[in-house]
Amino acid sequence: MSVLFGNNKIRFLDTTLRDGEQTPGVSLTPEQKLKIAEELSLIGVDVIEAGSAIASDGEREALRLISDAGFKAEICTYSRAKKEDIDLAVKCGADSVHLVVPVSDLHITKKLGKNRDEVYKMAMDAVSYAKERGLIVELSGEDASRADQTFLSELFRDGVSAGADRLCFCDTVGLLTPERVSEMIPPLVLAPLSIHCHNDLGLALSNTISALKAGASCAHTTINGMGERAGNTPFEEVVMVLEKLYNYDTGIDKKRIYSLSTLVSQLTKVPLATNKPIVGSMAFTHESGIHAHGLLRDASTYEPMSPETVGRKRRIVLGKHSGTASVQSALNELGYSPNDKQLAEIVARVKQVGDKGRKVTDADVMAIADSVMLLECKPVISLRQFTVVSGSNAIPTASATMVVNGQKVTGAATGTGPVDATINVLSQSVAMLGDIKLEEYHVDAITGGADAMVDVTVKLRKDGRVITSRGARTDIVEASVEAVLAGMNRLLRNENENRG
């Protein structure tokens, strides 16, 4: 254990299912909440704040499902200082309540229309009542960073006397600095103390780490930093900062971090920023020739940690910054063995594609290599025609006629939209040659206006082999067809063919 944290065992209360779900536009079903809670427990989170029992019937159903699931993690629910909230927490089977009381004069007067004495009495009564009902109590000061610290200290001290098991300092609108944290936290460690930060000014992570160093023993976090406005402290970043920079063993199963992150992103429909630390798509992706060359010799040259540590893989993409080493590495993975002269020409052509502002996909590299090395690539599949029907009163349906290994195949499929229906019929038509799965789909507009060119990039997988491909047309469906067909043809080529 790092000496910086004394004898404290740092714990994690994850509030993805409560504060994280308050992200505008996010609404999870009870079943989705249960799935996320299961993964939170498996990764090693100590407490799961599974929602707010007072909020809705759906919230109560989710809390009951999660409470009855037998997870190792403690199950908590958000609660106001009101008996009805506490009664519902008990009824839903929660282990604990995150009992939140406004403590700044701004919140006390403007939000509640009360005074300090009234809020103090509400807090003491609620703590006592929750303990009588058999709940673990974490007494939380809302807007603590703007509160009178003498009042906050008295409320915390007497709350512990009334039976509160834990305390929590909430920086509700992200106004703390690490310097203020180091001054404000130590006098409040009257019981195990949590820190709950919001990221309005980008300091949630720094403030959380500062609080843990100053005596707090629990970090409130959300997966991917989800939450209202600019979000909360990101779980994955706190874990890896503690592990990597402070040499502190969190006890978290770090290899589950990326899969949990992507699960939450998929279920909440909140995409990850490409440059997000740890879990963003670019976190372990490299293009620069100098960087890629160094990585191929020693990964630590341009990576602070191994991507495998958090359940990821390194990715080297090609573009105008790519050097010979990275292009050769990509060619080797794709099964090509060019001589030095051929390699130099392939590198030059890759850079030309990148100079045009285009993504350089695996299919692009293979097409360039085939041309330079005078290899003949006979298509395994070709498209004769396709038709898509979609509209306000019609289920999106696509039909296609293809030639697959010389055999004519006609089929039809439906989907959630015209692109989805088209990709479904293409996959269905080549099923005889193996199961090809679409793993990623990305579209960019190349030019503006109603006749904009769209650039579609796809990632396809077959039998553990992954390939990226692209298509560019003014019609998004046609661009998608071009990208998927190019990728399928490359995946279905004979893996034993000679590309030397």
Coordinates of C-alpha atoms in Angstrom, one line a residue:
M1 CA 0.0 0.0 0.0
S2 CA 1.3 3.4 -0.9
V3 CA 2.6 5.5 2.1
L4 CA 0.8 8.5 0.6
F5 CA -2.6 7.0 1.7
G6 CA -1.5 6.0 5.2
N7 CA -3.4 3.0 6.5
N8 CA -6.5 3.8 4.5
K9 CA -7.9 1.1 2.3
I10 CA -9.3 3.0 -0.6
R11 CA -12.8 2.0 -1.5
F12 CA -15.0 2.7 -4.6
L13 CA -18.6 3.7 -4.5
D14 CA -19.8 3.7 -8.1
T15 CA -22.8 5.9 -8.9
T16 CA -23.1 5.2 -12.7
L17 CA -26.6 3.8 -12.1
R18 CA -27.7 7.0 -10.2
D19 CA -25.6 10.1 -10.9
G20 CA -24.4 8.6 -14.2
E21 CA -27.9 7.9 -15.4
Q22 CA -28.8 11.6 -14.7
T23 CA -26.8 12.3 -17.9
P24 CA -29.4 14.1 -20.1
G25 CA -31.1 11.7 -22.5
V26 CA -30.0 8.5 -20.6
S27 CA -32.6 6.1 -19.3
L28 CA -31.7 2.5 -18.5
T29 CA -34.1 -0.4 -18.1
P30 CA -34.1 -2.5 -14.9
E31 CA -32.5 -5.3 -16.9
Q32 CA -29.8 -3.1 -18.3
K33 CA -29.0 -1.7 -14.8
L34 CA -28.8 -5.3 -13.5
K35 CA -26.2 -6.2 -16.2
I36 CA -24.1 -3.1 -15.4
A37 CA -24.3 -3.8 -11.7
E38 CA -23.2 -7.4 -12.2
E39 CA -20.1 -6.1 -14.1
L40 CA -19.4 -3.5 -11.4
S41 CA -19.4 -6.1 -8.7
L42 CA -17.2 -8.5 -10.7
I43 CA -14.6 -5.7 -11.4
G44 CA -14.3 -5.1 -7.6
V45 CA -16.4 -2.0 -6.8
D46 CA -17.2 -1.9 -3.1
V47 CA -20.5 -0.1 -3.2
I48 CA -23.0 0.2 -6.1
E49 CA -25.3 3.2 -5.9
A50 CA -28.0 1.5 -7.9
G51 CA -30.5 4.4 -8.2
S52 CA -32.9 6.5 -6.3
A53 CA -35.8 4.5 -4.8
I54 CA -38.1 7.5 -4.7
A55 CA -37.7 8.3 -8.4
S56 CA -40.0 5.8 -10.2
D57 CA -41.5 2.3 -10.3
G58 CA -38.8 1.4 -12.8
E59 CA -36.1 2.5 -10.3
R60 CA -37.6 0.5 -7.5
E61 CA -37.8 -2.6 -9.8
A62 CA -34.1 -2.2 -10.7
L63 CA -33.1 -1.8 -7.1
R64 CA -35.0 -4.9 -6.1
L65 CA -33.4 -6.9 -8.9
I66 CA -29.9 -5.8 -8.0
S67 CA -30.5 -6.2 -4.3
D68 CA -31.8 -9.8 -4.8
A69 CA -28.9 -10.8 -7.1
G70 CA -26.5 -11.7 -4.4
F71 CA -23.6 -9.5 -5.6
K72 CA -20.5 -9.2 -3.5
A73 CA -20.8 -5.4 -3.6
E74 CA -22.9 -3.4 -1.1
I75 CA -26.1 -2.1 -2.8
C76 CA -26.9 1.5 -2.0
T77 CA -29.7 3.9 -2.9
Y78 CA -29.8 7.7 -3.0
S79 CA -32.0 9.1 -0.3
R80 CA -33.3 12.5 0.8
A81 CA -33.6 13.2 4.5
K82 CA -37.2 11.9 4.4
K83 CA -38.8 8.9 6.0
E84 CA -40.6 7.9 2.8
D85 CA -37.2 7.6 1.0
I86 CA -35.7 5.5 3.7
D87 CA -38.8 3.3 3.9
L88 CA -38.5 2.6 0.1
A89 CA -34.8 1.8 0.5
V90 CA -35.7 -0.9 3.0
K91 CA -38.6 -2.2 0.9
C92 CA -36.3 -2.5 -2.1
G93 CA -33.8 -4.5 -0.2
A94 CA -30.9 -2.0 -0.2
D95 CA -28.0 -2.4 2.2
S96 CA -27.3 1.3 2.6
V97 CA -28.5 4.8 1.9
H98 CA -26.5 7.7 0.4
L99 CA -28.3 10.2 2.6
V100 CA -27.9 13.5 0.9
V101 CA -28.5 16.8 2.8
P102 CA -27.9 20.3 1.4
V103 CA -25.3 22.1 3.5
S104 CA -24.5 25.4 1.7
D105 CA -26.6 28.4 2.6
L106 CA -27.3 28.8 -1.1
H107 CA -28.9 25.3 -1.3
I108 CA -30.5 25.5 2.1
T109 CA -32.3 28.8 1.4
K110 CA -32.8 28.8 -2.3
K111 CA -33.5 25.1 -2.9
L112 CA -35.2 24.0 0.3
G113 CA -36.5 27.4 1.6
K114 CA -35.2 26.5 5.1
N115 CA -32.5 27.5 7.6
R116 CA -29.5 25.7 9.0
D117 CA -31.3 24.6 12.2
E118 CA -34.1 23.0 10.2
V119 CA -31.7 21.2 7.9
Y120 CA -29.6 20.1 10.9
K121 CA -32.7 18.5 12.6
M122 CA -33.8 16.9 9.3
A123 CA -30.3 15.3 9.0
M124 CA -30.2 14.0 12.6
D125 CA -33.7 12.6 12.4
A126 CA -33.1 10.9 9.1
V127 CA -29.8 9.3 10.2
S128 CA -31.5 7.9 13.4
Y129 CA -34.5 6.6 11.5
A130 CA -32.3 4.9 8.8
K131 CA -30.3 3.2 11.5
E132 CA -33.5 2.1 13.2
R133 CA -34.5 0.5 9.9
G134 CA -31.3 -1.4 9.8
L135 CA -29.5 0.5 7.0
I136 CA -25.9 1.4 6.6
V137 CA -25.8 5.2 6.4
E138 CA -23.5 7.4 4.4
L139 CA -24.3 11.0 5.4
S140 CA -23.5 13.3 2.5
G141 CA -23.1 17.1 2.5
E142 CA -24.5 18.4 -0.8
D143 CA -22.6 21.5 -2.1
A144 CA -20.1 21.0 0.7
S145 CA -17.4 23.0 -1.1
R146 CA -19.5 26.2 -0.8
A147 CA -20.7 25.5 2.7
D148 CA -19.7 27.1 6.0
Q149 CA -17.1 24.6 7.1
T150 CA -17.8 25.0 10.8
F151 CA -21.5 24.2 10.2
L152 CA -20.5 21.2 8.0
S153 CA -18.1 19.9 10.6
E154 CA -20.8 20.1 13.3
L155 CA -23.4 18.4 11.1
F156 CA -20.9 15.6 10.3
R157 CA -19.7 15.2 13.9
D158 CA -23.3 15.0 15.3
G159 CA -24.4 12.8 12.4
V160 CA -21.7 10.2 13.4
S161 CA -23.0 10.5 17.0
A162 CA -26.5 9.8 15.7
G163 CA -25.3 6.6 14.0
A164 CA -23.9 7.6 10.6
D165 CA -21.4 4.9 9.5
R166 CA -19.7 7.1 6.8
L167 CA -19.6 10.7 5.6
C168 CA -19.3 12.2 2.2
F169 CA -18.1 15.6 0.9
C170 CA -19.8 16.6 -2.3
D171 CA -18.3 19.1 -4.7
T172 CA -21.6 19.4 -6.4
V173 CA -20.8 21.9 -9.2
G174 CA -17.0 21.2 -9.5
L175 CA -15.6 24.3 -7.8
L176 CA -12.9 22.8 -5.7
T177 CA -9.1 22.9 -6.5
P178 CA -6.6 20.3 -5.3
E179 CA -5.1 23.0 -2.9
R180 CA -8.5 23.7 -1.3
V181 CA -9.2 20.0 -1.0
S182 CA -6.0 19.4 0.9
E183 CA -7.0 22.1 3.5
M184 CA -10.7 21.2 3.8
I185 CA -10.7 17.4 4.0
P186 CA -8.5 16.6 7.0
P187 CA -10.7 18.3 9.6
L188 CA -13.7 16.4 8.3
V189 CA -12.3 12.9 8.7
L190 CA -14.5 12.2 11.7
A191 CA -15.5 8.8 10.3
P192 CA -14.7 7.0 7.0
L193 CA -15.0 9.9 4.5
S194 CA -15.9 9.7 0.8
I195 CA -15.2 12.3 -1.9
H196 CA -17.8 13.0 -4.6
C197 CA -16.6 15.3 -7.3
H198 CA -18.2 16.8 -10.5
N199 CA -16.1 17.7 -13.5
D200 CA -17.5 21.1 -14.5
L201 CA -14.0 22.7 -14.6
G202 CA -12.1 19.6 -15.5
L203 CA -10.7 19.0 -12.0
A204 CA -12.8 16.1 -10.7
L205 CA -9.9 13.5 -11.1
S206 CA -7.3 15.8 -9.5
N207 CA -9.6 16.8 -6.6
T208 CA -10.5 13.1 -6.0
I209 CA -6.9 12.1 -5.8
S210 CA -6.0 15.1 -3.6
A211 CA -8.9 14.1 -1.2
L212 CA -7.7 10.6 -1.0
K213 CA -4.2 11.8 -0.1
A214 CA -5.7 14.1 2.5
G215 CA -7.5 11.4 4.4
A216 CA -10.6 10.5 2.5
S217 CA -10.9 6.7 2.1
C218 CA -13.6 6.3 -0.6
A219 CA -13.9 7.7 -4.1
H220 CA -17.4 8.2 -5.7
T221 CA -17.0 7.5 -9.4
T222 CA -18.9 6.8 -12.6
I223 CA -17.9 4.6 -15.5
N224 CA -16.6 6.9 -18.3
G225 CA -17.1 9.9 -16.1
M226 CA -20.8 10.0 -16.9
G227 CA -23.1 12.4 -15.1
E228 CA -25.0 15.7 -15.3
R229 CA -23.4 18.6 -17.1
A230 CA -19.7 17.7 -17.5
G231 CA -20.0 14.5 -15.5
N232 CA -18.4 12.9 -12.5
T233 CA -15.0 11.5 -11.6
P234 CA -14.2 8.7 -14.1
F235 CA -13.7 5.4 -12.4
E236 CA -11.2 4.0 -14.9
E237 CA -9.0 7.1 -14.5
V238 CA -8.9 7.0 -10.7
V239 CA -8.0 3.3 -10.7
M240 CA -5.2 3.7 -13.2
V241 CA -3.8 6.9 -11.6
L242 CA -3.6 5.1 -8.3
E243 CA -2.1 2.0 -9.7
K244 CA 0.3 3.6 -12.2
L245 CA 1.4 6.9 -10.6
Y246 CA 1.0 6.1 -6.9
N247 CA 1.9 2.3 -6.9
Y248 CA -1.3 1.6 -5.0
D249 CA -3.0 -1.8 -5.4
T250 CA -6.7 -0.9 -5.7
G251 CA -7.9 -4.5 -5.9
I252 CA -9.8 -3.7 -9.0
D253 CA -9.7 -6.3 -11.9
K254 CA -8.1 -3.9 -14.3
K255 CA -8.5 -6.2 -17.3
R256 CA -12.2 -5.7 -17.1
I257 CA -12.0 -1.9 -17.4
Y258 CA -12.4 -1.6 -21.2
S259 CA -15.2 -4.2 -21.5
L260 CA -17.1 -2.4 -18.7
S261 CA -16.6 0.9 -20.3
T262 CA -17.8 -0.2 -23.7
L263 CA -20.8 -2.0 -22.1
V264 CA -21.9 1.3 -20.4
S265 CA -21.3 3.3 -23.5
Q266 CA -23.5 0.9 -25.6
L267 CA -26.3 0.6 -23.1
T268 CA -26.5 4.4 -22.4
K269 CA -25.9 5.3 -26.0
V270 CA -23.3 7.9 -24.8
P271 CA -20.3 7.5 -27.1
L272 CA -16.8 7.8 -25.8
A273 CA -14.6 10.7 -26.8
T274 CA -12.0 9.4 -29.2
N275 CA -9.2 10.9 -27.1
K276 CA -10.6 9.9 -23.7
P277 CA -7.8 8.6 -21.4
I278 CA -7.7 4.8 -20.9
V279 CA -10.8 3.8 -22.8
G280 CA -11.1 6.2 -25.8
S281 CA -10.5 4.7 -29.3
M282 CA -7.2 6.7 -29.7
A283 CA -5.8 5.9 -26.2
F284 CA -3.5 3.2 -27.6
T285 CA -3.6 4.1 -31.3
H286 CA -0.5 5.4 -33.1
E287 CA 0.2 6.8 -36.6
S288 CA 3.3 8.9 -36.4
G289 CA 6.3 7.2 -38.0
I290 CA 8.7 8.2 -35.2
H291 CA 6.2 7.0 -32.5
A292 CA 5.3 3.7 -34.3
H293 CA 9.0 2.9 -34.9
G294 CA 9.8 3.4 -31.3
L295 CA 6.8 1.3 -30.2
L296 CA 7.8 -1.6 -32.4
R297 CA 11.1 -1.6 -30.6
D298 CA 9.9 -0.9 -27.1
A299 CA 6.2 -0.2 -26.3
S300 CA 7.1 1.9 -23.3
T301 CA 8.6 4.6 -25.5
Y302 CA 5.2 6.1 -26.3
E303 CA 2.8 4.3 -23.9
P304 CA 2.4 5.0 -20.2
M305 CA 1.1 1.4 -19.7
S306 CA 0.4 -1.7 -21.6
P307 CA -3.0 -1.7 -23.3
E308 CA -3.5 -5.3 -22.1
T309 CA -3.5 -4.0 -18.5
V310 CA -6.9 -2.6 -19.0
G311 CA -8.2 -5.2 -21.5
R312 CA -7.2 -3.5 -24.7
K313 CA -4.9 -4.0 -27.7
R314 CA -2.5 -1.6 -29.3
R315 CA -3.4 -0.3 -32.8
I316 CA -1.1 1.2 -35.3
V317 CA -3.0 3.0 -38.1
L318 CA -1.5 4.2 -41.3
G319 CA -1.6 7.7 -42.8
K320 CA 0.6 10.5 -44.0
H321 CA 2.7 10.3 -40.8
S322 CA 3.5 6.6 -41.2
G323 CA 7.0 5.4 -41.7
T324 CA 8.5 2.3 -43.2
A325 CA 8.5 0.3 -39.9
S326 CA 4.8 0.8 -39.3
V327 CA 3.8 0.1 -42.9
Q328 CA 5.9 -3.1 -42.9
S329 CA 4.4 -4.2 -39.6
A330 CA 0.9 -3.8 -41.1
L331 CA 1.8 -5.6 -44.3
N332 CA 3.3 -8.5 -42.3
E333 CA 0.0 -8.8 -40.3
L334 CA -1.9 -8.9 -43.6
G335 CA 0.3 -11.6 -45.0
Y336 CA 2.5 -9.6 -47.4
S337 CA 6.3 -9.9 -47.8
P338 CA 7.4 -7.2 -50.2
N339 CA 11.0 -6.6 -51.1
D340 CA 12.7 -3.3 -50.2
K341 CA 11.9 -1.6 -53.5
Q342 CA 8.2 -2.7 -53.3
L343 CA 8.0 -1.6 -49.7
A344 CA 9.3 1.9 -50.5
E345 CA 6.6 2.3 -53.2
I346 CA 3.8 1.0 -50.9
V347 CA 4.9 3.5 -48.2
A348 CA 4.8 6.4 -50.7
R349 CA 1.3 5.4 -51.9
V350 CA 0.0 5.1 -48.3
K351 CA 1.2 8.6 -47.6
Q352 CA -0.5 9.8 -50.8
V353 CA -3.8 8.5 -49.5
G354 CA -3.3 10.1 -46.1
D355 CA -2.4 13.4 -47.8
K356 CA -5.9 13.5 -49.3
G357 CA -7.4 13.5 -45.8
R358 CA -8.6 9.9 -46.0
K359 CA -8.5 7.1 -43.5
V360 CA -6.1 4.4 -44.7
T361 CA -7.8 1.1 -44.0
D362 CA -6.6 -2.5 -44.2
A363 CA -8.4 -2.9 -47.5
D364 CA -6.6 0.2 -48.9
V365 CA -3.2 -1.2 -47.8
M366 CA -4.0 -4.6 -49.4
A367 CA -5.2 -2.9 -52.7
I368 CA -2.0 -0.8 -52.8
A369 CA 0.2 -3.9 -52.0
D370 CA -1.6 -6.0 -54.7
S371 CA -1.0 -3.3 -57.3
V372 CA 2.7 -2.7 -56.4
M373 CA 3.5 -6.4 -56.1
L374 CA 1.5 -7.2 -59.3
L375 CA -0.7 -9.6 -57.4
E376 CA -4.0 -10.5 -58.9
C377 CA -7.0 -10.3 -56.5
K378 CA -10.0 -12.1 -57.9
P379 CA -13.1 -11.0 -56.0
V380 CA -14.8 -13.8 -54.1
I381 CA -18.0 -11.9 -54.1
S382 CA -19.5 -9.4 -56.5
L383 CA -22.8 -7.4 -56.4
R384 CA -25.2 -7.6 -59.3
Q385 CA -27.9 -5.3 -57.8
F386 CA -29.5 -4.2 -54.6
T387 CA -32.7 -2.4 -53.6
V388 CA -33.7 -0.7 -50.4
V389 CA -37.2 0.2 -49.3
S390 CA -37.6 2.5 -46.4
G391 CA -40.1 5.1 -45.2
S392 CA -42.3 6.3 -42.4
N393 CA -44.8 3.4 -42.8
A394 CA -42.5 0.7 -44.0
I395 CA -40.0 -1.6 -42.3
P396 CA -36.6 -0.9 -43.8
T397 CA -36.0 -3.8 -46.2
A398 CA -33.1 -4.5 -48.5
S399 CA -32.8 -7.1 -51.3
A400 CA -29.7 -8.1 -53.2
T401 CA -28.4 -10.3 -55.9
M402 CA -24.8 -11.4 -55.6
V403 CA -22.3 -13.8 -57.1
V404 CA -20.6 -15.7 -54.3
N405 CA -17.7 -18.0 -55.5
G406 CA -19.4 -18.1 -58.9
Q407 CA -22.8 -19.0 -57.5
K408 CA -25.7 -16.6 -57.9
V409 CA -27.4 -15.7 -54.6
T410 CA -30.5 -13.7 -54.0
G411 CA -31.8 -12.6 -50.6
A412 CA -33.6 -10.0 -48.6
A413 CA -33.4 -8.8 -45.0
T414 CA -34.9 -6.2 -42.7
G415 CA -33.1 -3.8 -40.3
T416 CA -33.5 -0.9 -38.0
G417 CA -32.8 1.4 -40.9
P418 CA -31.8 1.2 -44.6
V419 CA -28.1 0.9 -43.9
D420 CA -28.7 -1.8 -41.3
A421 CA -31.0 -3.8 -43.6
T422 CA -28.4 -3.6 -46.4
I423 CA -25.6 -4.8 -44.3
N424 CA -27.8 -7.6 -43.0
V425 CA -28.6 -8.9 -46.5
L426 CA -25.0 -8.8 -47.5
S427 CA -23.9 -10.8 -44.5
Q428 CA -26.8 -13.2 -45.0
S429 CA -25.8 -13.7 -48.7
V430 CA -22.2 -14.8 -47.8
A431 CA -23.1 -16.9 -44.8
M432 CA -22.2 -20.1 -46.7
L433 CA -18.6 -18.9 -46.6
G434 CA -18.6 -18.2 -42.9
D435 CA -19.9 -15.9 -40.3
I436 CA -18.7 -12.3 -40.9
K437 CA -19.6 -9.9 -38.1
L438 CA -19.7 -6.1 -38.3
E439 CA -17.8 -4.8 -35.3
E440 CA -17.6 -1.1 -36.0
Y441 CA -19.4 1.3 -38.3
H442 CA -18.3 5.0 -38.7
V443 CA -19.5 7.6 -41.1
D444 CA -18.0 11.1 -41.9
A445 CA -19.2 13.8 -44.3
I446 CA -16.3 14.8 -46.5
T447 CA -18.0 17.8 -48.0
G448 CA -20.9 20.0 -46.9
G449 CA -24.3 20.5 -48.6
A450 CA -27.1 18.2 -49.6
D451 CA -24.9 16.4 -52.0
A452 CA -22.1 15.8 -49.5
M453 CA -19.7 12.9 -50.0
V454 CA -19.8 10.5 -47.1
D455 CA -16.9 8.3 -46.0
V456 CA -17.9 5.1 -44.4
T457 CA -15.4 3.0 -42.4
V458 CA -16.2 -0.5 -41.2
K459 CA -14.5 -3.1 -39.1
L460 CA -15.4 -6.7 -40.0
R461 CA -14.4 -9.9 -38.1
K462 CA -14.3 -13.5 -39.3
D463 CA -12.8 -16.4 -37.3
G464 CA -10.8 -14.1 -35.2
R465 CA -9.4 -12.1 -38.2
V466 CA -10.3 -8.4 -38.3
I467 CA -10.1 -6.1 -41.2
T468 CA -11.0 -2.4 -41.8
S469 CA -12.4 -1.1 -45.0
R470 CA -13.9 2.0 -46.4
G471 CA -16.3 3.4 -49.1
A472 CA -17.0 6.9 -50.3
R473 CA -20.1 7.9 -52.2
T474 CA -22.8 10.7 -52.1
D475 CA -25.3 8.0 -51.0
I476 CA -24.7 6.6 -47.5
V477 CA -26.2 3.2 -48.4
E478 CA -24.0 2.9 -51.5
A479 CA -20.9 4.0 -49.5
S480 CA -21.8 1.4 -46.8
V481 CA -22.2 -1.3 -49.5
E482 CA -18.8 -0.4 -51.0
A483 CA -17.1 -0.6 -47.6
V484 CA -18.6 -3.8 -46.6
L485 CA -18.1 -5.6 -49.9
A486 CA -14.4 -4.5 -50.0
G487 CA -13.9 -5.8 -46.5
M488 CA -15.7 -9.1 -47.1
N489 CA -13.7 -9.8 -50.3
R490 CA -10.4 -9.2 -48.4
L491 CA -11.5 -11.4 -45.5
L492 CA -12.6 -14.2 -47.8
R493 CA -9.4 -14.4 -49.8
N494 CA -7.5 -17.6 -49.5
E495 CA -5.4 -17.2 -46.4
N496 CA -2.8 -19.5 -47.9
E497 CA -2.2 -17.6 -51.1
N498 CA 1.3 -16.4 -51.8
R499 CA 1.7 -12.7 -51.2
G500 CA 5.5 -12.7 -51.2

